[in-house]
Short mmCIF file of C-alpha atoms and ligand atoms in Angstrom, two decimals:
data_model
loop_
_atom_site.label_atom_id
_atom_site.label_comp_id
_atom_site.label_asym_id
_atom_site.label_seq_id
_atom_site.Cartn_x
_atom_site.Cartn_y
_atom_site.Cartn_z
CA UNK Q 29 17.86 210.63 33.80
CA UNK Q 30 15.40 210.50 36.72
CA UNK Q 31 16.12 208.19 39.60
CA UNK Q 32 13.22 205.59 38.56
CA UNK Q 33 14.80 205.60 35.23
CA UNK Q 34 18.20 204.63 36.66
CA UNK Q 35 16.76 202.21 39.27
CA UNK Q 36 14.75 200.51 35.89
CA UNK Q 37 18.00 201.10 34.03
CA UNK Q 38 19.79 198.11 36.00
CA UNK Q 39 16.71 196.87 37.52
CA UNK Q 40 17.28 198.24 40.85
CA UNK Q 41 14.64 197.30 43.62
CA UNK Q 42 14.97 199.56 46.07
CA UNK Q 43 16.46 202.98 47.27
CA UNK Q 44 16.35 204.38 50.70
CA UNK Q 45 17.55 207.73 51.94
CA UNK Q 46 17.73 208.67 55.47
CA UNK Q 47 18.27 211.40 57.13
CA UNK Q 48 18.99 212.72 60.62
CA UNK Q 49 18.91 216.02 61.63
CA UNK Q 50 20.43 215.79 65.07
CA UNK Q 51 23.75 214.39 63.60
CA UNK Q 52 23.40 215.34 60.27
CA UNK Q 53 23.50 211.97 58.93
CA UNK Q 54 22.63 211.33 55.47
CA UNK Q 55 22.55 208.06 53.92
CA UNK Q 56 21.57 206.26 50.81
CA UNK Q 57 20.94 202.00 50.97
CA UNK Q 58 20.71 200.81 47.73
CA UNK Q 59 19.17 197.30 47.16
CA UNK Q 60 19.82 195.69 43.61
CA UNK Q 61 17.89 192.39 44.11
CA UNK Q 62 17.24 190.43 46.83
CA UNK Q 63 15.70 187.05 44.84
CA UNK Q 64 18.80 185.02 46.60
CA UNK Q 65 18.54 186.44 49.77
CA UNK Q 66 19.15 189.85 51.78
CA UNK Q 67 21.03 192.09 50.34
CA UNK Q 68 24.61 192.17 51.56
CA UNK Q 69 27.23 194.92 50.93
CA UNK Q 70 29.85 197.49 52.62
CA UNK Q 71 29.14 200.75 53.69
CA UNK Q 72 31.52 203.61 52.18
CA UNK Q 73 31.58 206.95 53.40
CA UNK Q 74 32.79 209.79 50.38
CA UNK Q 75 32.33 213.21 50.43
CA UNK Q 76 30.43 213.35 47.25
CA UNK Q 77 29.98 216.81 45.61
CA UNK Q 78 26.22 216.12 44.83
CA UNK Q 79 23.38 214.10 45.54
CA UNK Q 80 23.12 212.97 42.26
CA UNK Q 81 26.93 211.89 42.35
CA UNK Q 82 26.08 209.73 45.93
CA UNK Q 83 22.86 207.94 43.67
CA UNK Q 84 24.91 207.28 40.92
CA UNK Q 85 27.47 205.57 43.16
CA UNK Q 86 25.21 203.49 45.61
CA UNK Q 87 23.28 201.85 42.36
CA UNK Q 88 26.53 200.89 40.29
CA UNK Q 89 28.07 199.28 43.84
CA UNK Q 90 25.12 197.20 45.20
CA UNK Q 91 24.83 196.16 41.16
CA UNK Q 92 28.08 195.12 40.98
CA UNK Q 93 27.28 192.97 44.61
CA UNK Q 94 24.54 191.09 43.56
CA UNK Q 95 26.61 189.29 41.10
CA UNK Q 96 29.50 188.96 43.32
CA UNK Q 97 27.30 187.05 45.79
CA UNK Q 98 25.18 184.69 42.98
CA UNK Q 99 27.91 183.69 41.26
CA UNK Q 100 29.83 182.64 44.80
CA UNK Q 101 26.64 180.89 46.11
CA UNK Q 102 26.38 183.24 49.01
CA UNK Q 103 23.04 183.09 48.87
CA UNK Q 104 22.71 186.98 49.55
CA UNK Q 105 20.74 189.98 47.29
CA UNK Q 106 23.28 192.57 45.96
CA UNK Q 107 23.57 195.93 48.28
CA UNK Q 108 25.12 198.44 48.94
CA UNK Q 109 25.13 201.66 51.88
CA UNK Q 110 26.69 204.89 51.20
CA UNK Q 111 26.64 207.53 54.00
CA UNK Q 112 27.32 211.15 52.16
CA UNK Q 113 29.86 213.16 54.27
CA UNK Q 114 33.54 213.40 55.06
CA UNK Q 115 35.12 210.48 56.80
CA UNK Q 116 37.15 212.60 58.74
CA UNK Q 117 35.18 215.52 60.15
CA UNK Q 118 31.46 213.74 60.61
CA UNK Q 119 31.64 210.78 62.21
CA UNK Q 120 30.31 211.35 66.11
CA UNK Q 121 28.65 208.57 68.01
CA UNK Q 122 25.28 210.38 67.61
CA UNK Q 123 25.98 210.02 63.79
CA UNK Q 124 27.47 206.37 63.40
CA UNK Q 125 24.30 205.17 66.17
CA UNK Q 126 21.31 206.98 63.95
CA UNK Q 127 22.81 204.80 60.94
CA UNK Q 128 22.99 202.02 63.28
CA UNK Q 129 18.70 202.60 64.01
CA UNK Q 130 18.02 202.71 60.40
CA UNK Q 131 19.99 199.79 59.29
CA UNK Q 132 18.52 198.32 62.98
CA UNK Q 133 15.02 199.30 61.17
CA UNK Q 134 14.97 197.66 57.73
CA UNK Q 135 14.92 194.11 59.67
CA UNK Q 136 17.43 191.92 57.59
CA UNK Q 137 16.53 193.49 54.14
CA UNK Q 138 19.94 194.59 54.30
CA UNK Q 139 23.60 193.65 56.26
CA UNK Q 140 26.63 196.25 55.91
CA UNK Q 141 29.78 196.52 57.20
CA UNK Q 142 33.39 198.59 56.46
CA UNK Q 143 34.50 200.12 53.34
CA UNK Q 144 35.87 202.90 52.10
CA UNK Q 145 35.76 205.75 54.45
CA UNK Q 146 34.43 203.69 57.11
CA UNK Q 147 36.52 201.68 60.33
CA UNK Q 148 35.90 198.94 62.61
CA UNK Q 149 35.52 201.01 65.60
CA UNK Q 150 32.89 202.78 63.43
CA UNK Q 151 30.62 199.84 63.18
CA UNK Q 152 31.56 198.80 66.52
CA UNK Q 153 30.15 202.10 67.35
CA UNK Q 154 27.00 201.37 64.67
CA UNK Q 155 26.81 197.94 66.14
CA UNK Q 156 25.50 199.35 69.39
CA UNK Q 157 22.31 200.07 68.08
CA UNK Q 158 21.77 197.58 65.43
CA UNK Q 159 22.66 192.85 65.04
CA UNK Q 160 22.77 193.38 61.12
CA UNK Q 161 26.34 193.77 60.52
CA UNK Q 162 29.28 191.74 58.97
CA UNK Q 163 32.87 192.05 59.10
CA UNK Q 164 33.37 193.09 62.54
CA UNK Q 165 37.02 193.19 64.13
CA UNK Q 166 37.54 189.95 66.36
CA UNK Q 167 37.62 191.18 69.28
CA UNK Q 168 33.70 192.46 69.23
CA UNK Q 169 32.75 188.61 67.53
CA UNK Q 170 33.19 189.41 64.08
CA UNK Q 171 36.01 187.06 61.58
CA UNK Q 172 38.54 190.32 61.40
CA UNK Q 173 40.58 191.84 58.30
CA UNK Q 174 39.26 190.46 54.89
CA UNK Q 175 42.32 190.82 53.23
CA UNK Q 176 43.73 187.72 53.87
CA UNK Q 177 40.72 185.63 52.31
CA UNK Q 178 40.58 188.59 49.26
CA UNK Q 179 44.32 188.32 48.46
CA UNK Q 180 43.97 184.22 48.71
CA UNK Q 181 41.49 184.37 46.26
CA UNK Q 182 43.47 187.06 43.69
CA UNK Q 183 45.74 184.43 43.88
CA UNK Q 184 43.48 181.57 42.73
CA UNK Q 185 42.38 184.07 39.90
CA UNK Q 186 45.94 184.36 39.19
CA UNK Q 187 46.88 180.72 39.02
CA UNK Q 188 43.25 180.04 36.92
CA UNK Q 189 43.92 182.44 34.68
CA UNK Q 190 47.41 181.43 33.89
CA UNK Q 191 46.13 177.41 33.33
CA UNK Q 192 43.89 178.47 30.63
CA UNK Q 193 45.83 180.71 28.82
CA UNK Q 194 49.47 178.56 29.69
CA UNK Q 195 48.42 175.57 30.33
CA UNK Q 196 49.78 174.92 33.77
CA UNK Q 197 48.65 177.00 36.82
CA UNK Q 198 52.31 176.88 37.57
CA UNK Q 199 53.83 179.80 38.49
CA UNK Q 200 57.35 179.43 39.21
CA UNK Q 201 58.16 180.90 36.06
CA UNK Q 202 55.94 183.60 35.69
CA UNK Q 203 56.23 187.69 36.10
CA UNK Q 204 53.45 189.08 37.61
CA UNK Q 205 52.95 193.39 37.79
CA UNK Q 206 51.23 194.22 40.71
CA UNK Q 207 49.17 197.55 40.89
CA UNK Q 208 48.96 198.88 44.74
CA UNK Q 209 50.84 196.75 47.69
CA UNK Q 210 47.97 197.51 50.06
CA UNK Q 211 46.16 195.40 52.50
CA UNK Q 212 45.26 193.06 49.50
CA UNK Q 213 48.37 193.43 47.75
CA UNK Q 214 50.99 193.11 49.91
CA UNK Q 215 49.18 189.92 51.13
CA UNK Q 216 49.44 188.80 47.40
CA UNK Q 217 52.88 189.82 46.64
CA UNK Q 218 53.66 187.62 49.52
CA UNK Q 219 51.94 184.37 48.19
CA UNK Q 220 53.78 185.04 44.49
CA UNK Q 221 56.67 185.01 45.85
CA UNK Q 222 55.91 181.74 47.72
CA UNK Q 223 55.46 180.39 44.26
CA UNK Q 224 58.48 181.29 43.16
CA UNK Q 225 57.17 184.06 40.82
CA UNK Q 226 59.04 187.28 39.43
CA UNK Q 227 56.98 190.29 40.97
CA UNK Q 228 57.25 193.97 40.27
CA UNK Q 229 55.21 196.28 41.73
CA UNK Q 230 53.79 199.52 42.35
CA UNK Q 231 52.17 202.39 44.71
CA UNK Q 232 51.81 205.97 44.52
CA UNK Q 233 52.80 205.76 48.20
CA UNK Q 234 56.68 205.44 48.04
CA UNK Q 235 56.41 204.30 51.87
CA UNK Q 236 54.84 201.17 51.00
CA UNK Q 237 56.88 200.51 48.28
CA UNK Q 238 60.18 200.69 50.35
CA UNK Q 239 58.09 198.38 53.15
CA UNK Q 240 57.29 196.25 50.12
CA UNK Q 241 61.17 196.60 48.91
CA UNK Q 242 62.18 195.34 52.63
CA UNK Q 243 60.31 192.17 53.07
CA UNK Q 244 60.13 190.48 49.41
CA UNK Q 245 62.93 190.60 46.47
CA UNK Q 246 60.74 192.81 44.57
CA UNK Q 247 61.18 195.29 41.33
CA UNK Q 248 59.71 198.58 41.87
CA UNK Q 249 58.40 200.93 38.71
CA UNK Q 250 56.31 204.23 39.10
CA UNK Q 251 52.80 204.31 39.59
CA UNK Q 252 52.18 205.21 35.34
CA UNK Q 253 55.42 202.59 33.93
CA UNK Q 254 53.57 199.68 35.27
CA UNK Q 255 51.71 199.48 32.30
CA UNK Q 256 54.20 198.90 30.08
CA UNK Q 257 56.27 196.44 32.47
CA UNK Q 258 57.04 192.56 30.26
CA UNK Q 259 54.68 190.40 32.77
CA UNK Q 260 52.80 187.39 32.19
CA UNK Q 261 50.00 188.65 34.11
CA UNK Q 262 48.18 192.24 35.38
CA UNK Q 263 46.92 192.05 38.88
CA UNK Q 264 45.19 195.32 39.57
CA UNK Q 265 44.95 195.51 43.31
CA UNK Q 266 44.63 199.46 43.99
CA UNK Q 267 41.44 200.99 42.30
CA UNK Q 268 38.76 200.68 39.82
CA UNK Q 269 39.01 202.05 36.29
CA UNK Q 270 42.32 201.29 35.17
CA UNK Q 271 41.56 199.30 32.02
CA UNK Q 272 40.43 201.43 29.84
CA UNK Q 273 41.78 202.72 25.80
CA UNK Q 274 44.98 204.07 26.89
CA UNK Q 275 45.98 201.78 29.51
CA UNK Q 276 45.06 198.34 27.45
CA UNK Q 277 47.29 199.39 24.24
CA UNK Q 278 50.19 199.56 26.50
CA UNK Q 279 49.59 196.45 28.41
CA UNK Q 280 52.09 193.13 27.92
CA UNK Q 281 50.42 190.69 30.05
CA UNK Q 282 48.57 187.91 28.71
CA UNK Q 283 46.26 187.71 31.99
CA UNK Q 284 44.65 189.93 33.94
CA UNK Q 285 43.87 189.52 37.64
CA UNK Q 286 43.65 191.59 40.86
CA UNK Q 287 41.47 192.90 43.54
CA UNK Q 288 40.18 195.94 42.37
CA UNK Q 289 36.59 196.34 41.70
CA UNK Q 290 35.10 197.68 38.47
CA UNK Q 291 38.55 197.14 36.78
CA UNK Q 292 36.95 197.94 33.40
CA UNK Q 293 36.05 201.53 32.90
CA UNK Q 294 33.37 200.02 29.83
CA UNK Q 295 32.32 196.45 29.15
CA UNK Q 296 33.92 197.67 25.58
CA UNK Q 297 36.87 197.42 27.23
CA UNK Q 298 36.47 193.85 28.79
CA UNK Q 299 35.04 192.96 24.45
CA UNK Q 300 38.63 194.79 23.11
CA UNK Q 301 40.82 192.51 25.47
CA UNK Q 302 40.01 189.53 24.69
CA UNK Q 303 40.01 190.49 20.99
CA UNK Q 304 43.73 190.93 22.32
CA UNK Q 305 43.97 187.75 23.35
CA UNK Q 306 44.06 189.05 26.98
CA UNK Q 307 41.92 187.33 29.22
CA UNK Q 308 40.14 189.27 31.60
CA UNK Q 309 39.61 187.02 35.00
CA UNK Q 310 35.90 188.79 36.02
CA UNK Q 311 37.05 191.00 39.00
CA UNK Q 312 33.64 189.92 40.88
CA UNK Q 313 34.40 186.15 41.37
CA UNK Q 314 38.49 186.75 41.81
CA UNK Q 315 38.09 189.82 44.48
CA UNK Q 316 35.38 187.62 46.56
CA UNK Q 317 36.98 185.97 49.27
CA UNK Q 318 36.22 188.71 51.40
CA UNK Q 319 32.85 188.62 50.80
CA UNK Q 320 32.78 185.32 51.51
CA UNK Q 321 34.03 185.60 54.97
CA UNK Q 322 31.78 187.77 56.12
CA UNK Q 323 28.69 186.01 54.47
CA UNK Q 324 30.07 183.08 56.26
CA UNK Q 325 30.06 185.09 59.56
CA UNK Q 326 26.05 184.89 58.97
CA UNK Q 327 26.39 181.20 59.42
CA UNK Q 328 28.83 181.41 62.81
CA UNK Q 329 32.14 181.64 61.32
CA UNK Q 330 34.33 179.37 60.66
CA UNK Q 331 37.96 179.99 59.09
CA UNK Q 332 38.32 176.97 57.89
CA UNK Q 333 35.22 177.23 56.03
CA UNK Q 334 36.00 180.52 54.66
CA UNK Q 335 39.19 179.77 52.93
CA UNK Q 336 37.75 176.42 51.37
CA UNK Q 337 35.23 178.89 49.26
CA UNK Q 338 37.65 180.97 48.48
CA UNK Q 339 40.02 178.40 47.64
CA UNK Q 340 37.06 177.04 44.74
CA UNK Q 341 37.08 180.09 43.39
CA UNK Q 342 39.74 178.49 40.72
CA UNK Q 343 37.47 175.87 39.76
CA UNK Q 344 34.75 178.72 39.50
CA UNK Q 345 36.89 181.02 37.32
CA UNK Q 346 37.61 177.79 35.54
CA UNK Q 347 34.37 176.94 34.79
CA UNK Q 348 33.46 180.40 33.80
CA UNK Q 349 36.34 179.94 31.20
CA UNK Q 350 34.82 177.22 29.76
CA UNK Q 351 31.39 178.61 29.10
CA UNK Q 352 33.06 181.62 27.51
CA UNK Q 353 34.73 179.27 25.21
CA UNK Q 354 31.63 177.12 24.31
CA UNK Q 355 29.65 180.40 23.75
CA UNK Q 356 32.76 182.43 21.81
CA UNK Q 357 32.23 185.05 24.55
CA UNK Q 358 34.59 187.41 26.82
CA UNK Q 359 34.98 185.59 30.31
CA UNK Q 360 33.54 188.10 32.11
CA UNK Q 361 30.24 188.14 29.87
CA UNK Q 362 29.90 184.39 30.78
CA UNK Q 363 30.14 185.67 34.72
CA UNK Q 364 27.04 187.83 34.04
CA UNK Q 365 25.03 184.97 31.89
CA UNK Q 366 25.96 183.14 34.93
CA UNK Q 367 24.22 185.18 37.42
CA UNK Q 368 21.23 186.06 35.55
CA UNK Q 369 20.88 182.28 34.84
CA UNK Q 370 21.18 181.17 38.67
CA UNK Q 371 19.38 184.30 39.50
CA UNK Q 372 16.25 183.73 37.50
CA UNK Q 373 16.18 179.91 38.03
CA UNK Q 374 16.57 179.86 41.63
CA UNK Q 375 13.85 183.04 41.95
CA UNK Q 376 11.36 180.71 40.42
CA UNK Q 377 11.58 178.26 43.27
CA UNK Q 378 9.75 180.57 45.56
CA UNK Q 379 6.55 180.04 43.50
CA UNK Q 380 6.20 176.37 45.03
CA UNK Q 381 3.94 177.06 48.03
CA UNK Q 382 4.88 176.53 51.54
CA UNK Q 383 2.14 175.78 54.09
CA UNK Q 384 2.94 178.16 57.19
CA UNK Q 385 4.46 176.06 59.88
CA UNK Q 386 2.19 174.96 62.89
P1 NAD N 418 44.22 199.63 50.38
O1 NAD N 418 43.69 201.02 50.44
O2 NAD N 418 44.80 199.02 51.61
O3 NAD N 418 45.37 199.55 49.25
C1 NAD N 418 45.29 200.18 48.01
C2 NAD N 418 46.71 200.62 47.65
O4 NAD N 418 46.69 201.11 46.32
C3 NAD N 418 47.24 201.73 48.54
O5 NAD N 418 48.52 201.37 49.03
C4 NAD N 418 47.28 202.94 47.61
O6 NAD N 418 48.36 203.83 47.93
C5 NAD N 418 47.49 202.29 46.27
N1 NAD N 418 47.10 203.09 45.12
C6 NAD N 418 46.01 203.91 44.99
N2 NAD N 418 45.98 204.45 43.76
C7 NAD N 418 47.04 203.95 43.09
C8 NAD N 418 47.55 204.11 41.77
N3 NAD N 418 46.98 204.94 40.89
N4 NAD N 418 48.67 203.42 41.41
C9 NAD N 418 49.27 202.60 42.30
N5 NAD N 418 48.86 202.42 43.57
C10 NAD N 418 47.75 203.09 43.96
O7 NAD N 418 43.06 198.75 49.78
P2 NAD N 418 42.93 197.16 49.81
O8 NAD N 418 42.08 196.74 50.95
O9 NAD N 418 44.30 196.56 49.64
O10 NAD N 418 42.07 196.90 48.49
C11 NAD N 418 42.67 197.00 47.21
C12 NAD N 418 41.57 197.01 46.15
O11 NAD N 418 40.83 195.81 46.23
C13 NAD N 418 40.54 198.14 46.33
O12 NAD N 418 40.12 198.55 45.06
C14 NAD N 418 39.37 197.45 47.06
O13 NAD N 418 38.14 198.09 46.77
C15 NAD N 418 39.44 196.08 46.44
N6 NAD N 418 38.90 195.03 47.30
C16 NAD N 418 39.38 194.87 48.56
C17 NAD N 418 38.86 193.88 49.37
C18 NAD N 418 39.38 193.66 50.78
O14 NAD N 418 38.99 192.67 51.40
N7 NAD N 418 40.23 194.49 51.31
C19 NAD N 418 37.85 193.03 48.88
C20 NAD N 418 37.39 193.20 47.57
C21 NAD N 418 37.93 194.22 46.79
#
């Protein structure tokens, strides 16, 4: 497929590439749509092995961010910034600053700030050169570490998903497997077991398993046996992917969430769980409390603030729950219905013409 064909695929707006011969900087901006606002997103650095790979990634991510922001009422586009190279060799300050001009040089269109691959002393580096960047460590004005807000959320994806399919968003009796004790998960682990929950969890790193082992009365199983652990609910907190054939026919759980995005390796997938009777808490809206912090950096931050939104994202996965029901649809199609429908009504309100102001 050619790259227009992709872009018209998922109805892409916009793809930049830039390139900087000095550092040998090459990155890729993708902009999904923009009808709510600039387009917001992280920046990941990978090592891709070809160009076409890099594309292919920067389009599925800022897709999957325009969503996250609509249905959150961010009021931000869906983007996403990709800079093609290895993390640890290529970063200089002549590198991270030429990003820093071109990001400096699209005027707004689009904010970035860490991901994958990237630090904060990167952007604090990037940051030098350009004002459109979130997610910035305290110290250099920005609201710090988003895992605090993104595990608070999992956790109101957690206790949403268990009222709907239990009854009661009481956990004190349930067993929750979680999948990587992370930044995000670690932070979670802690608020289950606040609850009074039953947690077992998991990490190909053994180290932070044993740290994990230390601070909470946690069960540990190996990375692969945590898909057949008896739990009440799934909370995929490590990477994207991991529901797919295999792993679904072996799962126990009655609910799945976690922080990972792109959980489902095919919308198939997302259709064959709920045939299950598994539901499937849409990763977008239960992963977005750290989007929401830094979109509420935008606005001067305000902690406070931040974990109120991300707090009513149970009454959001809630609601979502109940248009699946009235429309016999998997949650996470409602999410996307949801979107599109905020998405196309809102982008009609820019036809009602504003006089320039005097
Ligand atoms: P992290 O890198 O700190 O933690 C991920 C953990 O998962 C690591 O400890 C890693 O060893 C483990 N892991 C990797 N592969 C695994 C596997 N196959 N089985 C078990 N464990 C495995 O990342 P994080 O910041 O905690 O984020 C966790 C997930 O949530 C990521 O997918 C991230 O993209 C997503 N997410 C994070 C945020 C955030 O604010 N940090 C926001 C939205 C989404």
């Amino acid at each position: 497929m050619g790259i227009f064909e992709k872009m018209a695929a998922e109805g892409h707006e916009q793809l930049i590439l830039s390139y900087d011969e000095n550092s040998n900087l090459k990155a890729l901006v993708a902009i999904h749509d923009s009808t709510l606002g600039s387009a917001l997103g992280g920046c990941r650095m990978w090592p891709y092995e070809t160009e076409e790979e890099a594309i292919d990634d920067v389009l599925r991510l800022s897709f999957g961010m325009t969503a996250k922001s609509a249905i959150t009422r961010c009021n931000h586009g869906g983007g996403k910034t990709l800079l093609w190279g290895d993390p640890e060799t290529d970063k200089t300050e002549a590198y991270l600053r030429a990003f820093g001009r071109f990001i400096e040089g699209l005027k707004g269109r689009v904010i970035t700030g860490t991901d994958m691959g990237t630090s904060f002393d990167d952007f604090v580096t990037v940051g030098q050169e350009t004002d459109w960047l979130v997610g910035l460590p305290e110290y250099a004005g920005g609201s710090g570490n988003t895992s605090v807000t993104t595990a608070f959320g999992v956790l109101q994806g957690i206790r949403a998903g268990v009222r709907q399919v239990f009854g009661s968003d009481n956990l004190a009796d349930k067993t929750v497997a979680v999948q990587g004790v992370g930044k995000v998960g670690i932070r979670l682990v802690e608020h289950l077991i606040d609850a009074g929950c039953k947690v077992i969890v998991t990490d190909i790193d053994e180290n932070v398993v044993q740290e994990t082992k230390q601070r909470f009365p946690v069960e540990a199983v190996t990375p692969d046996a945590i898909y057949d652990v008896d739990c009440d609910v799934f909370a995929p907190c490590a990477m994207g992917g991991v529901l797919n054939e295999d792993s679904i026919e072996r799962l126990k759980c009655r609910v799945i969430a976690g922080a990972a995005n792109n959980q489902l390796s095919h919308p198939d997938i997302g259709r064959k769980l709920d045939e299950k009777g598994i539901l499937f808490a849409p990763d977008y809206i239960v992963n977005a409390g750290g989007l929401i912090q830094v979109a509420d950096e935008l606005e001067g931050f305000n902690w406070d603030r931040a974990m109120k939104k991300t707090g009513d994202l149970y009454d959001l996965l809630l609601g979502c729950f109940e248009v699946a029901e009235k429309e016999n649809i998997p949650p996470f199609e409602a999410a996307d219905r949801i979107v599109a429908d905020r998405i196309q009504k809102l982008g009609r309100i820019s036809r009602i013409y504003l006089p320039e102001k005097s």
